[in-house]
Structures are given as structure tokens and as C-alpha cells.
Amino acid sequence: MSNAAPLLWWLCLGIQALAIPGALLPVLPGLALLPLGALLWIWAVGWSAGWPSLLLALVLLVLGWGAEALGLVLGPAKLQASRWAGLGAGLGLLVGLLGLLPALPVGGPLLGLLLGPFLGASLAQWLAARGGLGRALQVGLAVLVGMLVSRLAQALLGVVGVLGFILLTR
């Protein structure tokens, strides 16, 4: 191990620790930071010492992708939402984060993160299915709950990744 390894270990840990808030906020890369930190660690100490942390990071990244897919698909699927509801939620998320809500003095991006997908999925469901407003709001709520559960699961996977990195490299 080189003299720079302790400093690089802290840098790798810091990169991986950013995966936790990144899993909660879609403006940060999220769980993709786990393998990035592990790759930097492999660069510092070599493959033979660093591969377990990379393997853990990649497994957690794939599990996070699965949580994302399940969170966004299961709730609306149970309600038999139109396929447009998912597109509406994605567009609503983008508009909520980058649109007018970030201009609010307090909580703008957070409100956009919550309200954007809900309103986008609800509006898309209402327009696509020509169903009632109550049904459209149920679909929007299902999308929002699925997204929040998915984000929470990814944040927990981020915590596991950081703790795993500490245990595997110290």
C-alpha cells in the first residue's frame, strides 16, 4: 500500500458516502457513486486487495436499479394505470426539479421532487384514459409512493455500501 492510500481511502469513502443523499435526490448520481469509489480504491491498492469492495458496489447498484424499477412499476400496475402515467411522472419530475418550483425560497426542489411526478402521472392518466379525476389522482399517488419507497430502498443500499466499504477495506 502506498503512502497516499490513507488519503485516497478517505476520498473513496467520501465519494461513496455521497451515494446516500444521491439516492434520495435525483439530481445526484446516487448508487453509481459506489462503484466509482471502489474503482478509485482499486487504483490505489490494486485489484487483489480492492475487488471485494467493487463487487459489493456493483451488486448494490444492480439491486438499486431493481428497486427503482419495482417502485415505479408495481403501484401503477396494481391500479392498471395507462402507460402514459409513467411518462407523465418522468416529465413531471423533470419539470418539478428544473421548472418553476426551484425558484421558491424554501423547499422548491423538494416540492418539485414530490409534486412533479404526482401531478405529471395524474394528468397523463386523466388525459390518456379519460377516466375520472379520482382515479387519476390515485394513479398519481401510487406513482409517488412507489418513487418514495424506491428512493428509501436505494438510500438504505447506499448505507450498506458505505458500511461494506469500511468493513472490506479496513
mmCIF file of C-alpha atoms in Angstrom:
data_model
loop_
_atom_site.group_PDB
_atom_site.id
_atom_site.type_symbol
_atom_site.label_atom_id
_atom_site.label_comp_id
_atom_site.label_asym_id
_atom_site.label_seq_id
_atom_site.Cartn_x
_atom_site.Cartn_y
_atom_site.Cartn_z
ATOM 1 C CA MET A 1 0.000 0.000 0.000
ATOM 2 C CA SER A 2 1.409 3.390 -0.954
ATOM 3 C CA ASN A 3 1.744 6.406 1.321
ATOM 4 C CA ALA A 4 -1.196 8.049 -0.454
ATOM 5 C CA ALA A 5 -3.552 5.136 0.277
ATOM 6 C CA PRO A 6 -4.954 6.501 3.593
ATOM 7 C CA LEU A 7 -5.811 9.814 1.939
ATOM 8 C CA LEU A 8 -7.320 8.004 -1.042
ATOM 9 C CA TRP A 9 -9.309 5.764 1.309
ATOM 10 C CA TRP A 10 -10.984 8.846 2.785
ATOM 11 C CA LEU A 11 -11.613 10.223 -0.689
ATOM 12 C CA CYS A 12 -13.183 6.901 -1.782
ATOM 13 C CA LEU A 13 -15.296 6.828 1.363
ATOM 14 C CA GLY A 14 -16.440 10.403 0.715
ATOM 15 C CA ILE A 15 -17.415 9.572 -2.861
ATOM 16 C CA GLN A 16 -19.333 6.542 -1.679
ATOM 17 C CA ALA A 17 -20.992 8.480 1.139
ATOM 18 C CA LEU A 18 -22.428 10.863 -1.484
ATOM 19 C CA ALA A 19 -24.401 7.891 -2.807
ATOM 20 C CA ILE A 20 -26.748 8.174 0.184
ATOM 21 C CA PRO A 21 -28.094 11.688 -0.492
ATOM 22 C CA GLY A 22 -27.726 10.920 -4.199
ATOM 23 C CA ALA A 23 -30.168 8.059 -3.828
ATOM 24 C CA LEU A 24 -32.711 10.433 -2.317
ATOM 25 C CA LEU A 25 -32.255 13.335 -4.730
ATOM 26 C CA PRO A 26 -32.360 12.596 -8.455
ATOM 27 C CA VAL A 27 -30.005 15.491 -9.245
ATOM 28 C CA LEU A 28 -27.061 13.471 -7.854
ATOM 29 C CA PRO A 29 -25.771 10.215 -9.384
ATOM 30 C CA GLY A 30 -26.815 8.080 -6.402
ATOM 31 C CA LEU A 31 -25.735 4.470 -6.189
ATOM 32 C CA ALA A 32 -23.486 4.851 -9.251
ATOM 33 C CA LEU A 33 -21.040 6.561 -6.893
ATOM 34 C CA LEU A 34 -20.446 3.283 -5.026
ATOM 35 C CA PRO A 35 -18.570 1.584 -7.904
ATOM 36 C CA LEU A 36 -16.798 4.847 -8.683
ATOM 37 C CA GLY A 37 -15.352 4.995 -5.171
ATOM 38 C CA ALA A 38 -14.480 1.299 -5.320
ATOM 39 C CA LEU A 39 -12.679 1.722 -8.648
ATOM 40 C CA LEU A 40 -10.639 4.569 -7.219
ATOM 41 C CA TRP A 41 -9.770 2.315 -4.279
ATOM 42 C CA ILE A 42 -8.662 -0.451 -6.672
ATOM 43 C CA TRP A 43 -6.474 2.073 -8.432
ATOM 44 C CA ALA A 44 -4.869 2.942 -5.070
ATOM 45 C CA VAL A 45 -4.322 -0.560 -3.668
ATOM 46 C CA GLY A 46 -4.520 -2.921 -6.628
ATOM 47 C CA TRP A 47 -7.036 -5.442 -7.872
ATOM 48 C CA SER A 48 -6.222 -8.207 -5.405
ATOM 49 C CA ALA A 49 -6.966 -6.001 -2.383
ATOM 50 C CA GLY A 50 -9.801 -3.932 -3.833
ATOM 51 C CA TRP A 51 -12.026 -6.305 -5.804
ATOM 52 C CA PRO A 52 -14.379 -7.220 -2.915
ATOM 53 C CA SER A 53 -15.459 -3.606 -2.481
ATOM 54 C CA LEU A 54 -16.100 -3.283 -6.227
ATOM 55 C CA LEU A 55 -18.137 -6.484 -6.289
ATOM 56 C CA LEU A 56 -20.271 -5.272 -3.369
ATOM 57 C CA ALA A 57 -20.750 -1.876 -5.016
ATOM 58 C CA LEU A 58 -21.852 -3.434 -8.311
ATOM 59 C CA VAL A 59 -24.292 -5.807 -6.599
ATOM 60 C CA LEU A 60 -25.821 -2.894 -4.666
ATOM 61 C CA LEU A 61 -26.068 -0.814 -7.840
ATOM 62 C CA VAL A 62 -27.979 -3.581 -9.622
ATOM 63 C CA LEU A 63 -30.246 -4.039 -6.582
ATOM 64 C CA GLY A 64 -30.876 -0.278 -6.611
ATOM 65 C CA TRP A 65 -31.871 -0.400 -10.269
ATOM 66 C CA GLY A 66 -34.246 -3.216 -9.409
ATOM 67 C CA ALA A 67 -35.737 -1.210 -6.545
ATOM 68 C CA GLU A 68 -36.217 1.728 -8.892
ATOM 69 C CA ALA A 69 -37.960 -0.390 -11.499
ATOM 70 C CA LEU A 70 -40.182 -2.147 -8.973
ATOM 71 C CA GLY A 71 -41.078 1.075 -7.194
ATOM 72 C CA LEU A 72 -42.175 2.770 -10.367
ATOM 73 C CA VAL A 73 -43.952 -0.203 -11.913
ATOM 74 C CA LEU A 74 -45.750 -2.118 -9.154
ATOM 75 C CA GLY A 75 -48.014 0.596 -7.752
ATOM 76 C CA PRO A 76 -49.362 1.867 -11.068
ATOM 77 C CA ALA A 77 -49.580 -1.692 -12.434
ATOM 78 C CA LYS A 78 -51.740 -2.752 -9.491
ATOM 79 C CA LEU A 79 -54.108 0.108 -10.344
ATOM 80 C CA GLN A 80 -53.927 -0.768 -14.051
ATOM 81 C CA ALA A 81 -52.686 2.689 -14.927
ATOM 82 C CA SER A 82 -52.129 3.671 -18.534
ATOM 83 C CA ARG A 83 -48.601 3.517 -19.871
ATOM 84 C CA TRP A 84 -48.736 7.280 -20.196
ATOM 85 C CA ALA A 85 -48.803 7.680 -16.411
ATOM 86 C CA GLY A 86 -45.131 6.646 -16.173
ATOM 87 C CA LEU A 87 -44.148 9.086 -18.895
ATOM 88 C CA GLY A 88 -46.163 11.802 -17.188
ATOM 89 C CA ALA A 89 -44.413 11.068 -13.894
ATOM 90 C CA GLY A 90 -40.990 11.346 -15.545
ATOM 91 C CA LEU A 91 -41.862 14.614 -17.237
ATOM 92 C CA GLY A 92 -43.420 15.869 -14.014
ATOM 93 C CA LEU A 93 -40.224 15.048 -12.135
ATOM 94 C CA LEU A 94 -38.151 16.953 -14.674
ATOM 95 C CA VAL A 95 -40.458 19.977 -14.633
ATOM 96 C CA GLY A 96 -40.701 19.849 -10.836
ATOM 97 C CA LEU A 97 -36.936 19.841 -10.352
ATOM 98 C CA LEU A 98 -35.961 22.223 -13.126
ATOM 99 C CA GLY A 99 -39.136 24.234 -13.639
ATOM 100 C CA LEU A 100 -40.688 26.966 -11.584
ATOM 101 C CA LEU A 101 -40.639 25.261 -8.185
ATOM 102 C CA PRO A 102 -36.851 25.622 -7.593
ATOM 103 C CA ALA A 103 -37.383 29.381 -7.608
ATOM 104 C CA LEU A 104 -39.260 29.124 -4.316
ATOM 105 C CA PRO A 105 -37.191 30.450 -1.409
ATOM 106 C CA VAL A 106 -37.694 27.344 0.760
ATOM 107 C CA GLY A 107 -38.092 23.731 -0.325
ATOM 108 C CA GLY A 108 -38.504 24.385 -4.056
ATOM 109 C CA PRO A 109 -36.608 21.374 -5.427
ATOM 110 C CA LEU A 110 -38.017 19.118 -2.695
ATOM 111 C CA LEU A 111 -41.561 20.215 -3.523
ATOM 112 C CA GLY A 112 -40.795 19.669 -7.189
ATOM 113 C CA LEU A 113 -39.483 16.188 -6.408
ATOM 114 C CA LEU A 114 -42.743 15.337 -4.663
ATOM 115 C CA LEU A 115 -45.359 17.272 -6.612
ATOM 116 C CA GLY A 116 -43.923 16.905 -10.112
ATOM 117 C CA PRO A 117 -44.305 13.120 -10.520
ATOM 118 C CA PHE A 118 -47.650 13.115 -8.718
ATOM 119 C CA LEU A 119 -49.144 15.829 -10.911
ATOM 120 C CA GLY A 120 -47.499 14.517 -14.087
ATOM 121 C CA ALA A 121 -48.767 10.957 -13.600
ATOM 122 C CA SER A 122 -52.221 12.169 -12.564
ATOM 123 C CA LEU A 123 -52.566 14.472 -15.548
ATOM 124 C CA ALA A 124 -51.270 11.875 -18.003
ATOM 125 C CA GLN A 125 -53.623 9.216 -16.613
ATOM 126 C CA TRP A 126 -56.562 11.576 -16.741
ATOM 127 C CA LEU A 127 -55.825 12.612 -20.336
ATOM 128 C CA ALA A 128 -54.978 9.127 -21.607
ATOM 129 C CA ALA A 129 -57.745 7.112 -20.016
ATOM 130 C CA ARG A 130 -60.407 9.804 -19.942
ATOM 131 C CA GLY A 131 -61.260 8.352 -16.570
ATOM 132 C CA GLY A 132 -62.405 10.259 -13.584
ATOM 133 C CA LEU A 133 -60.238 12.690 -11.701
ATOM 134 C CA GLY A 134 -60.331 10.485 -8.590
ATOM 135 C CA ARG A 135 -58.817 7.555 -10.486
ATOM 136 C CA ALA A 136 -56.149 9.788 -11.987
ATOM 137 C CA LEU A 137 -55.221 11.087 -8.521
ATOM 138 C CA GLN A 138 -54.994 7.504 -7.234
ATOM 139 C CA VAL A 139 -52.532 6.669 -10.015
ATOM 140 C CA GLY A 140 -50.513 9.793 -9.228
ATOM 141 C CA LEU A 141 -50.401 8.842 -5.562
ATOM 142 C CA ALA A 142 -49.343 5.274 -6.430
ATOM 143 C CA VAL A 143 -46.502 6.625 -8.570
ATOM 144 C CA LEU A 144 -45.422 8.989 -5.790
ATOM 145 C CA VAL A 145 -45.482 6.298 -3.097
ATOM 146 C CA GLY A 146 -43.610 3.877 -5.360
ATOM 147 C CA MET A 147 -40.974 6.512 -6.071
ATOM 148 C CA LEU A 148 -40.543 7.341 -2.375
ATOM 149 C CA VAL A 149 -40.243 3.682 -1.378
ATOM 150 C CA SER A 150 -37.731 3.142 -4.175
ATOM 151 C CA ARG A 151 -35.657 6.140 -3.071
ATOM 152 C CA LEU A 152 -35.687 4.970 0.540
ATOM 153 C CA ALA A 153 -34.585 1.472 -0.509
ATOM 154 C CA GLN A 154 -31.768 2.972 -2.563
ATOM 155 C CA ALA A 155 -30.654 5.153 0.342
ATOM 156 C CA LEU A 156 -30.519 2.073 2.573
ATOM 157 C CA LEU A 157 -28.497 0.271 -0.095
ATOM 158 C CA GLY A 158 -26.156 3.285 -0.085
ATOM 159 C CA VAL A 159 -25.697 2.937 3.676
ATOM 160 C CA VAL A 160 -24.954 -0.779 3.234
ATOM 161 C CA GLY A 161 -22.432 0.117 0.531
ATOM 162 C CA VAL A 162 -20.611 2.639 2.699
ATOM 163 C CA LEU A 163 -20.533 0.322 5.705
ATOM 164 C CA GLY A 164 -19.454 -2.554 3.479
ATOM 165 C CA PHE A 165 -16.640 -0.479 2.032
ATOM 166 C CA ILE A 166 -15.428 0.353 5.525
ATOM 167 C CA LEU A 167 -15.544 -3.277 6.637
ATOM 168 C CA LEU A 168 -13.931 -4.660 3.479
ATOM 169 C CA THR A 169 -11.097 -2.154 3.272
ATOM 170 C CA ARG A 170 -10.017 -1.624 6.887
#
